[in-house]
PDB file of C-alpha atoms in Angstrom:
ATOM      1  CA  UNK A   1     134.648 121.185 113.028  1.00 41.00           C
ATOM      2  CA  UNK A   2     136.029 118.300 114.637  1.00 41.00           C
ATOM      3  CA  UNK A   3     132.822 117.491 116.443  1.00 47.00           C
ATOM      4  CA  UNK A   4     130.897 118.012 113.131  1.00 47.00           C
ATOM      5  CA  UNK A   5     133.150 115.471 111.488  1.00 47.00           C
ATOM      6  CA  UNK A   6     132.656 112.950 114.211  1.00 47.00           C
ATOM      7  CA  UNK A   7     128.887 113.317 114.206  1.00 48.00           C
ATOM      8  CA  UNK A   8     128.432 113.016 110.677  1.00 49.00           C
ATOM      9  CA  UNK A   9     129.180 109.092 110.209  1.00 62.00           C
ATOM     10  CA  UNK A  10     127.209 108.453 112.982  1.00 58.00           C
ATOM     11  CA  UNK A  11     124.179 110.300 111.574  1.00 68.00           C
ATOM     12  CA  UNK A  12     124.556 108.548 108.127  1.00 71.00           C
ATOM     13  CA  UNK A  13     124.677 105.256 109.527  1.00 73.00           C
ATOM     14  CA  UNK A  14     121.686 105.583 111.677  1.00 73.00           C
ATOM     15  CA  UNK A  15     119.998 106.646 108.301  1.00 77.00           C
ATOM     16  CA  UNK A  16     120.760 103.464 106.684  1.00 81.00           C
ATOM     17  CA  UNK A  17     120.207 101.366 109.685  1.00 82.00           C
ATOM     18  CA  UNK A  18     116.688 103.010 110.005  1.00 83.00           C
ATOM     19  CA  UNK A  19     116.140 102.360 106.162  1.00 86.00           C
ATOM     20  CA  UNK A  20     117.169  98.686 106.570  1.00 90.00           C
ATOM     21  CA  UNK A  21     114.527  98.307 109.413  1.00 89.00           C
ATOM     22  CA  UNK A  22     111.850 100.210 107.457  1.00 89.00           C
ATOM     23  CA  UNK A  23     112.438  97.557 104.820  1.00 92.00           C
ATOM     24  CA  UNK A  24     112.203  94.845 106.938  1.00 92.00           C
ATOM     25  CA  UNK A  25     109.061  95.860 108.387  1.00 92.00           C
ATOM     26  CA  UNK A  26     107.719  96.659 105.035  1.00 93.00           C
ATOM     27  CA  UNK A  27     108.439  92.810 103.938  1.00 93.00           C
ATOM     28  CA  UNK A  28     106.994  91.953 107.306  1.00 92.00           C
ATOM     29  CA  UNK A  29     103.675  93.752 106.491  1.00 94.00           C
ATOM     30  CA  UNK A  30     103.478  91.985 103.033  1.00 94.00           C
ATOM     31  CA  UNK A  31     104.241  88.558 104.717  1.00 91.00           C
ATOM     32  CA  UNK A  32     101.324  88.866 107.310  1.00 91.00           C
ATOM     33  CA  UNK A  33      98.805  90.285 104.638  1.00 93.00           C
ATOM     34  CA  UNK A  34      99.845  87.282 102.338  1.00 92.00           C
ATOM     35  CA  UNK A  35      99.441  84.965 105.650  1.00 89.00           C
ATOM     36  CA  UNK A  36      96.159  86.044 106.488  1.00 90.00           C
ATOM     37  CA  UNK A  37      94.815  85.890 102.736  1.00 92.00           C
ATOM     38  CA  UNK A  38      96.088  82.339 102.342  1.00 90.00           C
ATOM     39  CA  UNK A  39      94.519  81.404 105.829  1.00 87.00           C
ATOM     40  CA  UNK A  40      91.075  83.065 104.867  1.00 89.00           C
ATOM     41  CA  UNK A  41      91.199  81.334 101.679  1.00 90.00           C
ATOM     42  CA  UNK A  42      92.090  78.064 102.830  1.00 86.00           C
ATOM     43  CA  UNK A  43      89.266  78.221 105.495  1.00 87.00           C
ATOM     44  CA  UNK A  44      86.720  79.118 102.667  1.00 89.00           C
ATOM     45  CA  UNK A  45      87.957  76.289 100.465  1.00 87.00           C
ATOM     46  CA  UNK A  46      87.677  73.705 103.266  1.00 84.00           C
ATOM     47  CA  UNK A  47      84.236  74.864 104.620  1.00 83.00           C
ATOM     48  CA  UNK A  48      82.362  76.411 101.898  1.00 83.00           C
ATOM     49  CA  UNK A  49      83.885  76.147  98.568  1.00 84.00           C
ATOM     50  CA  UNK A  50      85.638  72.878  98.104  1.00 82.00           C
ATOM     51  CA  UNK A  51      85.118  72.687  94.427  1.00 84.00           C
ATOM     52  CA  UNK A  52      86.670  76.157  93.981  1.00 85.00           C
ATOM     53  CA  UNK A  53      90.508  76.836  93.482  1.00 87.00           C
ATOM     54  CA  UNK A  54      92.784  78.212  96.300  1.00 87.00           C
ATOM     55  CA  UNK A  55      94.071  80.840  93.889  1.00 89.00           C
ATOM     56  CA  UNK A  56      90.508  81.964  92.642  1.00 91.00           C
ATOM     57  CA  UNK A  57      89.515  82.625  96.021  1.00 91.00           C
ATOM     58  CA  UNK A  58      92.806  84.762  96.806  1.00 92.00           C
ATOM     59  CA  UNK A  59      92.598  86.777  93.866  1.00 92.00           C
ATOM     60  CA  UNK A  60      88.630  87.630  94.669  1.00 93.00           C
ATOM     61  CA  UNK A  61      89.674  88.546  97.924  1.00 93.00           C
ATOM     62  CA  UNK A  62      92.611  90.565  96.873  1.00 94.00           C
ATOM     63  CA  UNK A  63      90.371  92.543  94.676  1.00 94.00           C
ATOM     64  CA  UNK A  64      88.246  93.443  97.733  1.00 92.00           C
ATOM     65  CA  UNK A  65      91.286  94.679  99.753  1.00 93.00           C
ATOM     66  CA  UNK A  66      92.284  96.861  96.365  1.00 93.00           C
ATOM     67  CA  UNK A  67      88.882  98.036  96.567  1.00 92.00           C
ATOM     68  CA  UNK A  68      89.096  99.193 100.062  1.00 91.00           C
ATOM     69  CA  UNK A  69      92.316 101.012  99.561  1.00 90.00           C
ATOM     70  CA  UNK A  70      90.900 102.984  96.871  1.00 87.00           C
ATOM     71  CA  UNK A  71      87.753 103.829  98.376  1.00 87.00           C
ATOM     72  CA  UNK A  72      90.002 105.360 101.303  1.00 84.00           C
ATOM     73  CA  UNK A  73      90.931 104.033 104.839  1.00 82.00           C
ATOM     74  CA  UNK A  74      88.214 106.428 106.251  1.00 84.00           C
ATOM     75  CA  UNK A  75      85.529 104.450 104.313  1.00 87.00           C
ATOM     76  CA  UNK A  76      87.179 101.203 105.332  1.00 88.00           C
ATOM     77  CA  UNK A  77      87.002 102.226 109.218  1.00 86.00           C
ATOM     78  CA  UNK A  78      83.137 103.094 108.832  1.00 87.00           C
ATOM     79  CA  UNK A  79      82.471 100.013 106.932  1.00 88.00           C
ATOM     80  CA  UNK A  80      84.106  97.865 109.915  1.00 88.00           C
ATOM     81  CA  UNK A  81      81.859  99.742 112.336  1.00 87.00           C
ATOM     82  CA  UNK A  82      78.820  97.779 110.433  1.00 88.00           C
ATOM     83  CA  UNK A  83      80.727  94.768 110.554  1.00 88.00           C
ATOM     84  CA  UNK A  84      81.541  95.086 114.426  1.00 87.00           C
ATOM     85  CA  UNK A  85      77.800  95.596 115.105  1.00 88.00           C
ATOM     86  CA  UNK A  86      76.555  92.413 113.255  1.00 88.00           C
ATOM     87  CA  UNK A  87      79.466  90.424 114.597  1.00 86.00           C
ATOM     88  CA  UNK A  88      78.514  91.249 118.315  1.00 87.00           C
ATOM     89  CA  UNK A  89      74.748  90.438 117.415  1.00 89.00           C
ATOM     90  CA  UNK A  90      75.578  86.991 116.108  1.00 86.00           C
ATOM     91  CA  UNK A  91      77.840  86.170 118.681  1.00 85.00           C
ATOM     92  CA  UNK A  92      75.301  87.042 121.401  1.00 88.00           C
ATOM     93  CA  UNK A  93      72.599  85.203 119.660  1.00 88.00           C
ATOM     94  CA  UNK A  94      75.234  82.115 119.202  1.00 86.00           C
ATOM     95  CA  UNK A  95      76.059  82.092 122.859  1.00 86.00           C
ATOM     96  CA  UNK A  96      72.016  82.183 123.651  1.00 88.00           C
ATOM     97  CA  UNK A  97      71.833  79.325 121.200  1.00 86.00           C
ATOM     98  CA  UNK A  98      74.249  77.058 122.830  1.00 84.00           C
ATOM     99  CA  UNK A  99      72.835  77.594 126.316  1.00 86.00           C
ATOM    100  CA  UNK A 100      69.278  76.948 124.807  1.00 87.00           C
ATOM    101  CA  UNK A 101      70.853  73.678 123.461  1.00 84.00           C
ATOM    102  CA  UNK A 102      72.572  72.542 126.640  1.00 85.00           C
ATOM    103  CA  UNK A 103      75.731  72.352 125.102  1.00 86.00           C
ATOM    104  CA  UNK A 104      77.805  73.798 127.909  1.00 86.00           C
ATOM    105  CA  UNK A 105      79.277  71.488 130.690  1.00 84.00           C
ATOM    106  CA  UNK A 106      80.906  73.134 133.297  1.00 85.00           C
ATOM    107  CA  UNK A 107      82.686  69.796 134.748  1.00 86.00           C
ATOM    108  CA  UNK A 108      84.877  70.163 131.460  1.00 85.00           C
ATOM    109  CA  UNK A 109      86.427  73.364 132.920  1.00 83.00           C
ATOM    110  CA  UNK A 110      87.447  71.303 136.017  1.00 82.00           C
ATOM    111  CA  UNK A 111      89.980  70.784 137.502  1.00 80.00           C
ATOM    112  CA  UNK A 112      91.333  74.637 137.517  1.00 77.00           C
ATOM    113  CA  UNK A 113      94.994  74.898 137.218  1.00 75.00           C
ATOM    114  CA  UNK A 114      95.458  71.109 137.816  1.00 72.00           C
ATOM    115  CA  UNK A 115      99.010  71.305 136.767  1.00 75.00           C
ATOM    116  CA  UNK A 116      99.647  75.031 137.971  1.00 75.00           C
ATOM    117  CA  UNK A 117     100.538  78.283 135.950  1.00 79.00           C
ATOM    118  CA  UNK A 118     103.064  76.833 133.926  1.00 79.00           C
ATOM    119  CA  UNK A 119     101.000  75.365 131.165  1.00 76.00           C
ATOM    120  CA  UNK A 120      98.958  78.573 130.794  1.00 76.00           C
ATOM    121  CA  UNK A 121     101.816  80.601 130.497  1.00 78.00           C
ATOM    122  CA  UNK A 122     103.425  78.561 128.020  1.00 75.00           C
ATOM    123  CA  UNK A 123     100.052  78.383 126.015  1.00 70.00           C
ATOM    124  CA  UNK A 124      99.870  82.344 126.261  1.00 73.00           C
ATOM    125  CA  UNK A 125     103.594  82.683 125.137  1.00 76.00           C
ATOM    126  CA  UNK A 126     104.318  83.337 122.410  1.00 71.00           C
ATOM    127  CA  UNK A 127     101.436  82.277 120.244  1.00 73.00           C
ATOM    128  CA  UNK A 128      98.561  84.508 122.025  1.00 73.00           C
ATOM    129  CA  UNK A 129     100.847  87.239 122.986  1.00 76.00           C
ATOM    130  CA  UNK A 130     102.004  87.738 119.159  1.00 78.00           C
ATOM    131  CA  UNK A 131      98.776  86.803 117.779  1.00 77.00           C
ATOM    132  CA  UNK A 132      96.398  88.549 117.964  1.00 77.00           C
ATOM    133  CA  UNK A 133      97.517  91.145 120.648  1.00 78.00           C
ATOM    134  CA  UNK A 134     100.997  91.648 119.248  1.00 80.00           C
ATOM    135  CA  UNK A 135      99.585  92.618 115.752  1.00 83.00           C
ATOM    136  CA  UNK A 136      98.195  96.036 117.578  1.00 83.00           C
ATOM    137  CA  UNK A 137     101.644  97.650 116.513  1.00 84.00           C
ATOM    138  CA  UNK A 138     100.543  97.752 113.077  1.00 86.00           C
ATOM    139  CA  UNK A 139      98.272 100.543 114.200  1.00 84.00           C
ATOM    140  CA  UNK A 140     101.137 102.854 114.633  1.00 83.00           C
ATOM    141  CA  UNK A 141     101.209 103.071 110.742  1.00 85.00           C
ATOM    142  CA  UNK A 142      97.840 104.305 110.861  1.00 84.00           C
ATOM    143  CA  UNK A 143      97.802 106.644 113.832  1.00 81.00           C
ATOM    144  CA  UNK A 144     100.012 109.553 112.393  1.00 79.00           C
ATOM    145  CA  UNK A 145      96.808 109.755 109.729  1.00 77.00           C
ATOM    146  CA  UNK A 146      94.011 110.011 112.396  1.00 78.00           C
ATOM    147  CA  UNK A 147      92.105 113.407 112.568  1.00 78.00           C
ATOM    148  CA  UNK A 148      92.091 113.290 116.223  1.00 76.00           C
ATOM    149  CA  UNK A 149      95.314 111.507 117.458  1.00 74.00           C
ATOM    150  CA  UNK A 150      94.739 112.158 121.185  1.00 75.00           C
ATOM    151  CA  UNK A 151      91.270 109.760 121.405  1.00 79.00           C
ATOM    152  CA  UNK A 152      93.314 107.028 119.970  1.00 78.00           C
ATOM    153  CA  UNK A 153      94.510 105.833 123.129  1.00 79.00           C
ATOM    154  CA  UNK A 154      91.345 106.591 125.143  1.00 81.00           C
ATOM    155  CA  UNK A 155      89.616 104.279 122.395  1.00 81.00           C
ATOM    156  CA  UNK A 156      92.440 101.659 121.892  1.00 80.00           C
ATOM    157  CA  UNK A 157      93.118 100.870 125.568  1.00 83.00           C
ATOM    158  CA  UNK A 158      89.256  99.615 126.450  1.00 85.00           C
ATOM    159  CA  UNK A 159      89.150  97.983 122.966  1.00 83.00           C
ATOM    160  CA  UNK A 160      92.166  96.124 123.649  1.00 82.00           C
ATOM    161  CA  UNK A 161      90.764  94.898 126.894  1.00 85.00           C
ATOM    162  CA  UNK A 162      87.205  94.108 125.599  1.00 85.00           C
ATOM    163  CA  UNK A 163      88.950  91.916 123.176  1.00 83.00           C
ATOM    164  CA  UNK A 164      90.905  90.043 125.721  1.00 83.00           C
ATOM    165  CA  UNK A 165      87.916  89.599 127.638  1.00 86.00           C
ATOM    166  CA  UNK A 166      86.053  88.211 124.225  1.00 85.00           C
ATOM    167  CA  UNK A 167      88.847  85.667 123.370  1.00 84.00           C
ATOM    168  CA  UNK A 168      88.996  84.321 126.998  1.00 85.00           C
ATOM    169  CA  UNK A 169      84.857  83.884 127.048  1.00 86.00           C
ATOM    170  CA  UNK A 170      85.502  82.252 123.708  1.00 86.00           C
ATOM    171  CA  UNK A 171      88.063  80.099 125.028  1.00 85.00           C
ATOM    172  CA  UNK A 172      85.898  79.020 128.327  1.00 87.00           C
ATOM    173  CA  UNK A 173      82.776  78.193 126.078  1.00 88.00           C
ATOM    174  CA  UNK A 174      84.786  76.001 123.766  1.00 87.00           C
ATOM    175  CA  UNK A 175      86.542  74.048 126.561  1.00 87.00           C
ATOM    176  CA  UNK A 176      83.023  73.755 128.161  1.00 88.00           C
ATOM    177  CA  UNK A 177      81.593  72.285 124.904  1.00 89.00           C
ATOM    178  CA  UNK A 178      84.063  70.457 123.608  1.00 86.00           C
ATOM    179  CA  UNK A 179      86.633  69.474 126.403  1.00 84.00           C
ATOM    180  CA  UNK A 180      90.057  70.128 126.679  1.00 81.00           C
ATOM    181  CA  UNK A 181      91.323  67.271 124.244  1.00 80.00           C
ATOM    182  CA  UNK A 182      89.006  67.993 121.603  1.00 79.00           C
ATOM    183  CA  UNK A 183      89.802  71.754 121.858  1.00 77.00           C
ATOM    184  CA  UNK A 184      93.342  70.980 121.355  1.00 76.00           C
ATOM    185  CA  UNK A 185      93.119  68.689 118.484  1.00 78.00           C
ATOM    186  CA  UNK A 186      90.592  70.935 116.805  1.00 79.00           C
ATOM    187  CA  UNK A 187      92.054  73.848 114.280  1.00 76.00           C
ATOM    188  CA  UNK A 188      88.772  76.057 114.658  1.00 80.00           C
ATOM    189  CA  UNK A 189      87.306  75.089 117.915  1.00 82.00           C
ATOM    190  CA  UNK A 190      84.673  78.016 117.855  1.00 83.00           C
ATOM    191  CA  UNK A 191      83.543  76.624 114.361  1.00 84.00           C
ATOM    192  CA  UNK A 192      83.438  73.053 115.700  1.00 83.00           C
ATOM    193  CA  UNK A 193      81.567  74.079 119.085  1.00 85.00           C
ATOM    194  CA  UNK A 194      78.737  76.279 117.087  1.00 85.00           C
ATOM    195  CA  UNK A 195      78.218  73.197 114.787  1.00 83.00           C
ATOM    196  CA  UNK A 196      76.706  71.324 117.637  1.00 83.00           C
ATOM    197  CA  UNK A 197      73.786  73.744 118.054  1.00 84.00           C
ATOM    198  CA  UNK A 198      70.556  72.266 117.733  1.00 82.00           C
ATOM    199  CA  UNK A 199      67.294  73.770 118.540  1.00 81.00           C
ATOM    200  CA  UNK A 200      64.359  71.613 118.340  1.00 76.00           C
ATOM    201  CA  UNK A 201      65.971  69.857 115.040  1.00 74.00           C
ATOM    202  CA  UNK A 202      65.234  73.330 113.231  1.00 76.00           C
ATOM    203  CA  UNK A 203      67.688  75.619 114.164  1.00 76.00           C
ATOM    204  CA  UNK A 204      71.289  74.046 113.160  1.00 77.00           C
ATOM    205  CA  UNK A 205      74.055  74.139 110.774  1.00 77.00           C
ATOM    206  CA  UNK A 206      75.112  77.562 112.011  1.00 80.00           C
ATOM    207  CA  UNK A 207      78.606  77.003 111.567  1.00 80.00           C
ATOM    208  CA  UNK A 208      78.394  78.925 108.453  1.00 83.00           C
ATOM    209  CA  UNK A 209      77.889  82.313 109.974  1.00 85.00           C
ATOM    210  CA  UNK A 210      81.010  81.629 111.909  1.00 86.00           C
ATOM    211  CA  UNK A 211      83.088  81.288 108.667  1.00 88.00           C
ATOM    212  CA  UNK A 212      81.521  84.599 107.312  1.00 87.00           C
ATOM    213  CA  UNK A 213      82.617  86.338 110.670  1.00 88.00           C
ATOM    214  CA  UNK A 214      86.135  84.595 110.506  1.00 88.00           C
ATOM    215  CA  UNK A 215      86.680  85.800 107.318  1.00 90.00           C
ATOM    216  CA  UNK A 216      85.557  89.257 107.914  1.00 90.00           C
ATOM    217  CA  UNK A 217      88.152  89.223 110.567  1.00 89.00           C
ATOM    218  CA  UNK A 218      90.854  88.023 107.995  1.00 91.00           C
ATOM    219  CA  UNK A 219      89.725  90.457 105.801  1.00 92.00           C
ATOM    220  CA  UNK A 220      90.237  93.459 108.030  1.00 91.00           C
ATOM    221  CA  UNK A 221      93.562  92.374 108.932  1.00 92.00           C
ATOM    222  CA  UNK A 222      94.501  91.563 105.361  1.00 94.00           C
ATOM    223  CA  UNK A 223      93.525  95.416 104.554  1.00 93.00           C
ATOM    224  CA  UNK A 224      95.187  96.808 107.559  1.00 93.00           C
ATOM    225  CA  UNK A 225      98.691  95.307 106.696  1.00 93.00           C
ATOM    226  CA  UNK A 226      98.362  95.910 102.840  1.00 94.00           C
ATOM    227  CA  UNK A 227      97.730  99.575 103.582  1.00 92.00           C
ATOM    228  CA  UNK A 228     100.839  99.442 105.867  1.00 92.00           C
ATOM    229  CA  UNK A 229     102.715  97.966 103.110  1.00 93.00           C
ATOM    230  CA  UNK A 230     101.658 100.307 100.474  1.00 92.00           C
ATOM    231  CA  UNK A 231     102.048 103.675 102.835  1.00 90.00           C
ATOM    232  CA  UNK A 232     105.336 102.182 104.193  1.00 90.00           C
ATOM    233  CA  UNK A 233     106.619 101.615 100.639  1.00 91.00           C
ATOM    234  CA  UNK A 234     105.646 104.977  99.730  1.00 90.00           C
ATOM    235  CA  UNK A 235     107.535 106.668 102.624  1.00 88.00           C
ATOM    236  CA  UNK A 236     110.445 104.418 101.956  1.00 87.00           C
ATOM    237  CA  UNK A 237     111.158 105.258  98.213  1.00 86.00           C
ATOM    238  CA  UNK A 238     109.879 108.746  98.290  1.00 86.00           C
ATOM    239  CA  UNK A 239     106.678 108.022  96.233  1.00 85.00           C
ATOM    240  CA  UNK A 240     104.132 111.054  96.735  1.00 82.00           C
ATOM    241  CA  UNK A 241     101.133 109.084  95.277  1.00 80.00           C
ATOM    242  CA  UNK A 242     100.339 105.831  97.371  1.00 81.00           C
ATOM    243  CA  UNK A 243      97.856 104.512  94.522  1.00 82.00           C
ATOM    244  CA  UNK A 244     100.812 103.808  92.324  1.00 86.00           C
ATOM    245  CA  UNK A 245     102.076 100.868  94.668  1.00 90.00           C
ATOM    246  CA  UNK A 246      98.907  99.328  95.426  1.00 91.00           C
ATOM    247  CA  UNK A 247      98.902  97.032  92.290  1.00 92.00           C
ATOM    248  CA  UNK A 248     102.520  95.990  92.403  1.00 93.00           C
ATOM    249  CA  UNK A 249     102.028  95.087  96.242  1.00 94.00           C
ATOM    250  CA  UNK A 250      98.980  93.478  95.635  1.00 93.00           C
ATOM    251  CA  UNK A 251     100.850  91.316  92.808  1.00 94.00           C
ATOM    252  CA  UNK A 252     103.247  90.429  95.242  1.00 93.00           C
ATOM    253  CA  UNK A 253     100.958  89.623  98.095  1.00 93.00           C
ATOM    254  CA  UNK A 254      99.045  87.238  95.929  1.00 92.00           C
ATOM    255  CA  UNK A 255     102.289  85.376  94.729  1.00 91.00           C
ATOM    256  CA  UNK A 256     103.372  85.100  98.141  1.00 88.00           C
ATOM    257  CA  UNK A 257     100.545  83.016  99.156  1.00 87.00           C
ATOM    258  CA  UNK A 258     101.609  80.146  96.691  1.00 80.00           C
ATOM    259  CA  UNK A 259     104.947  79.493  98.458  1.00 80.00           C
ATOM    260  CA  UNK A 260     103.928  80.292 102.044  1.00 77.00           C
ATOM    261  CA  UNK A 261     103.159  76.280 102.683  1.00 70.00           C
ATOM    262  CA  UNK A 262     102.082  73.726 100.550  1.00 66.00           C
ATOM    263  CA  UNK A 263      98.988  72.587 102.905  1.00 67.00           C
ATOM    264  CA  UNK A 264      96.841  74.349 105.011  1.00 66.00           C
ATOM    265  CA  UNK A 265      98.367  72.093 108.244  1.00 68.00           C
ATOM    266  CA  UNK A 266     101.815  72.851 107.108  1.00 69.00           C
ATOM    267  CA  UNK A 267     100.552  76.645 107.134  1.00 70.00           C
ATOM    268  CA  UNK A 268      98.964  76.010 110.813  1.00 68.00           C
ATOM    269  CA  UNK A 269     102.433  74.572 111.945  1.00 67.00           C
ATOM    270  CA  UNK A 270     104.206  77.210 110.448  1.00 65.00           C
ATOM    271  CA  UNK A 271     102.394  79.967 112.070  1.00 66.00           C
ATOM    272  CA  UNK A 272     102.337  78.192 115.265  1.00 64.00           C
ATOM    273  CA  UNK A 273     105.968  77.094 115.792  1.00 70.00           C
ATOM    274  CA  UNK A 274     108.239  79.057 113.564  1.00 73.00           C
ATOM    275  CA  UNK A 275     106.846  82.700 112.943  1.00 78.00           C
ATOM    276  CA  UNK A 276     106.478  83.821 116.557  1.00 78.00           C
ATOM    277  CA  UNK A 277     110.281  83.239 117.510  1.00 79.00           C
ATOM    278  CA  UNK A 278     111.952  84.246 114.060  1.00 81.00           C
ATOM    279  CA  UNK A 279     109.288  87.318 112.908  1.00 84.00           C
ATOM    280  CA  UNK A 280     106.579  88.173 115.666  1.00 85.00           C
ATOM    281  CA  UNK A 281     108.727  88.591 119.005  1.00 87.00           C
ATOM    282  CA  UNK A 282     111.310  90.720 117.479  1.00 89.00           C
ATOM    283  CA  UNK A 283     109.349  92.657 114.959  1.00 90.00           C
ATOM    284  CA  UNK A 284     106.088  93.210 117.446  1.00 89.00           C
ATOM    285  CA  UNK A 285     107.766  93.523 120.615  1.00 87.00           C
ATOM    286  CA  UNK A 286     111.486  93.849 120.689  1.00 89.00           C
ATOM    287  CA  UNK A 287     112.164  96.489 117.986  1.00 89.00           C
ATOM    288  CA  UNK A 288     109.198  98.576 118.665  1.00 87.00           C
ATOM    289  CA  UNK A 289     110.267  98.833 122.685  1.00 88.00           C
ATOM    290  CA  UNK A 290     113.708  99.605 121.689  1.00 88.00           C
ATOM    291  CA  UNK A 291     112.756 102.280 119.434  1.00 83.00           C
ATOM    292  CA  UNK A 292     110.484 103.742 122.454  1.00 84.00           C
ATOM    293  CA  UNK A 293     113.151 103.431 124.791  1.00 87.00           C
ATOM    294  CA  UNK A 294     115.721 105.443 122.634  1.00 83.00           C
ATOM    295  CA  UNK A 295     113.136 108.078 122.051  1.00 80.00           C
ATOM    296  CA  UNK A 296     112.597 108.393 125.799  1.00 83.00           C
ATOM    297  CA  UNK A 297     116.231 108.680 126.453  1.00 81.00           C
ATOM    298  CA  UNK A 298     116.758 110.928 123.671  1.00 76.00           C
ATOM    299  CA  UNK A 299     113.936 113.100 124.920  1.00 70.00           C
ATOM    300  CA  UNK A 300     115.591 113.039 128.388  1.00 57.00           C
ATOM    301  CA  UNK A 301     118.895 114.082 127.050  1.00 52.00           C
ATOM    302  CA  UNK A 302     117.327 117.069 125.176  1.00 60.00           C
ATOM    303  CA  UNK A 303     115.501 118.185 128.369  1.00 57.00           C
ATOM    304  CA  UNK A 304     118.798 117.821 130.255  1.00 53.00           C
ATOM    305  CA  UNK A 305     120.564 119.798 127.447  1.00 54.00           C
ATOM    306  CA  UNK A 306     117.663 122.361 127.599  1.00 53.00           C
ATOM    307  CA  UNK A 307     117.898 122.834 131.525  1.00 40.00           C
ATOM    308  CA  UNK A 308     121.658 123.511 131.079  1.00 43.00           C
ATOM    309  CA  UNK A 309     121.441 125.883 128.223  1.00 49.00           C
ATOM    310  CA  UNK A 310     118.801 127.893 130.324  1.00 43.00           C
ATOM    311  CA  UNK A 311     120.908 127.830 133.489  1.00 40.00           C
ATOM    312  CA  UNK A 312     123.845 129.059 131.779  1.00 36.00           C
ATOM    313  CA  UNK A 313     122.293 131.904 130.163  1.00 36.00           C
ATOM    314  CA  UNK A 314     120.627 132.724 133.262  1.00 31.00           C
ATOM    315  CA  UNK A 315     123.930 132.911 134.861  1.00 36.00           C
TER     316      UNK A 315
END
């Protein structure tokens, strides 16, 4: 009886702490969805729709995200397969056009590691580590609903490596075309480097396609975080039908875009300097690793306890 009484407060405390962490992640999913929604809408307004209001673009993209959730995540994933194939073809085409346009200057890559590895590591952490690689933790909300969970790691790890190689290739191309100083000053270096494509004064102004590809990438992130927020809220508040939470959370995400930042440059500064340390590192790295270590430790304790029980019964 004493043992049960001592364990009861500990279990209740763990239950409330777990709900608090779940609430924090719910707010984080809403924040990330609103952040990507604001970034994509700002990109569209700067490049293609300068006469349109920001809130109108935000609402239209949110309607598309709501439509994706109502059609189901499997339908959304199959649509991403088509988007992925189109994106790969366009990227290969752009790399070929950059080579034909004679834009790539290998001398812009020299000297390699002039100041050693310290600037490289400083640039990689925390911004590159948390965005986009740290965002893979969001798939932990999706993996329980997979039909074939055992294939997730087999597919996920090669995709993770291919994404890293692709981003590295883009970084090399941007520096080779723009140079180090111009690549650092430009908010969208890939968009700027593609805008230089000019083949015989006929094939040019290809940056519009990069905007479309970038917005598609933002849209995928918006829907994934939106889905995580809806499913997480349903589990946290014990709501059986997730569809009941789609519209309320969508309204919260849309209204959140208004107070994230007053301008795109302020938003870019917040994402680059404040968010990695205050949000991304704790929620993407520290807490998931801590929970993983706790689960592994509990698993070892259960194995040891089971071994002792088998040993005692055998005796």
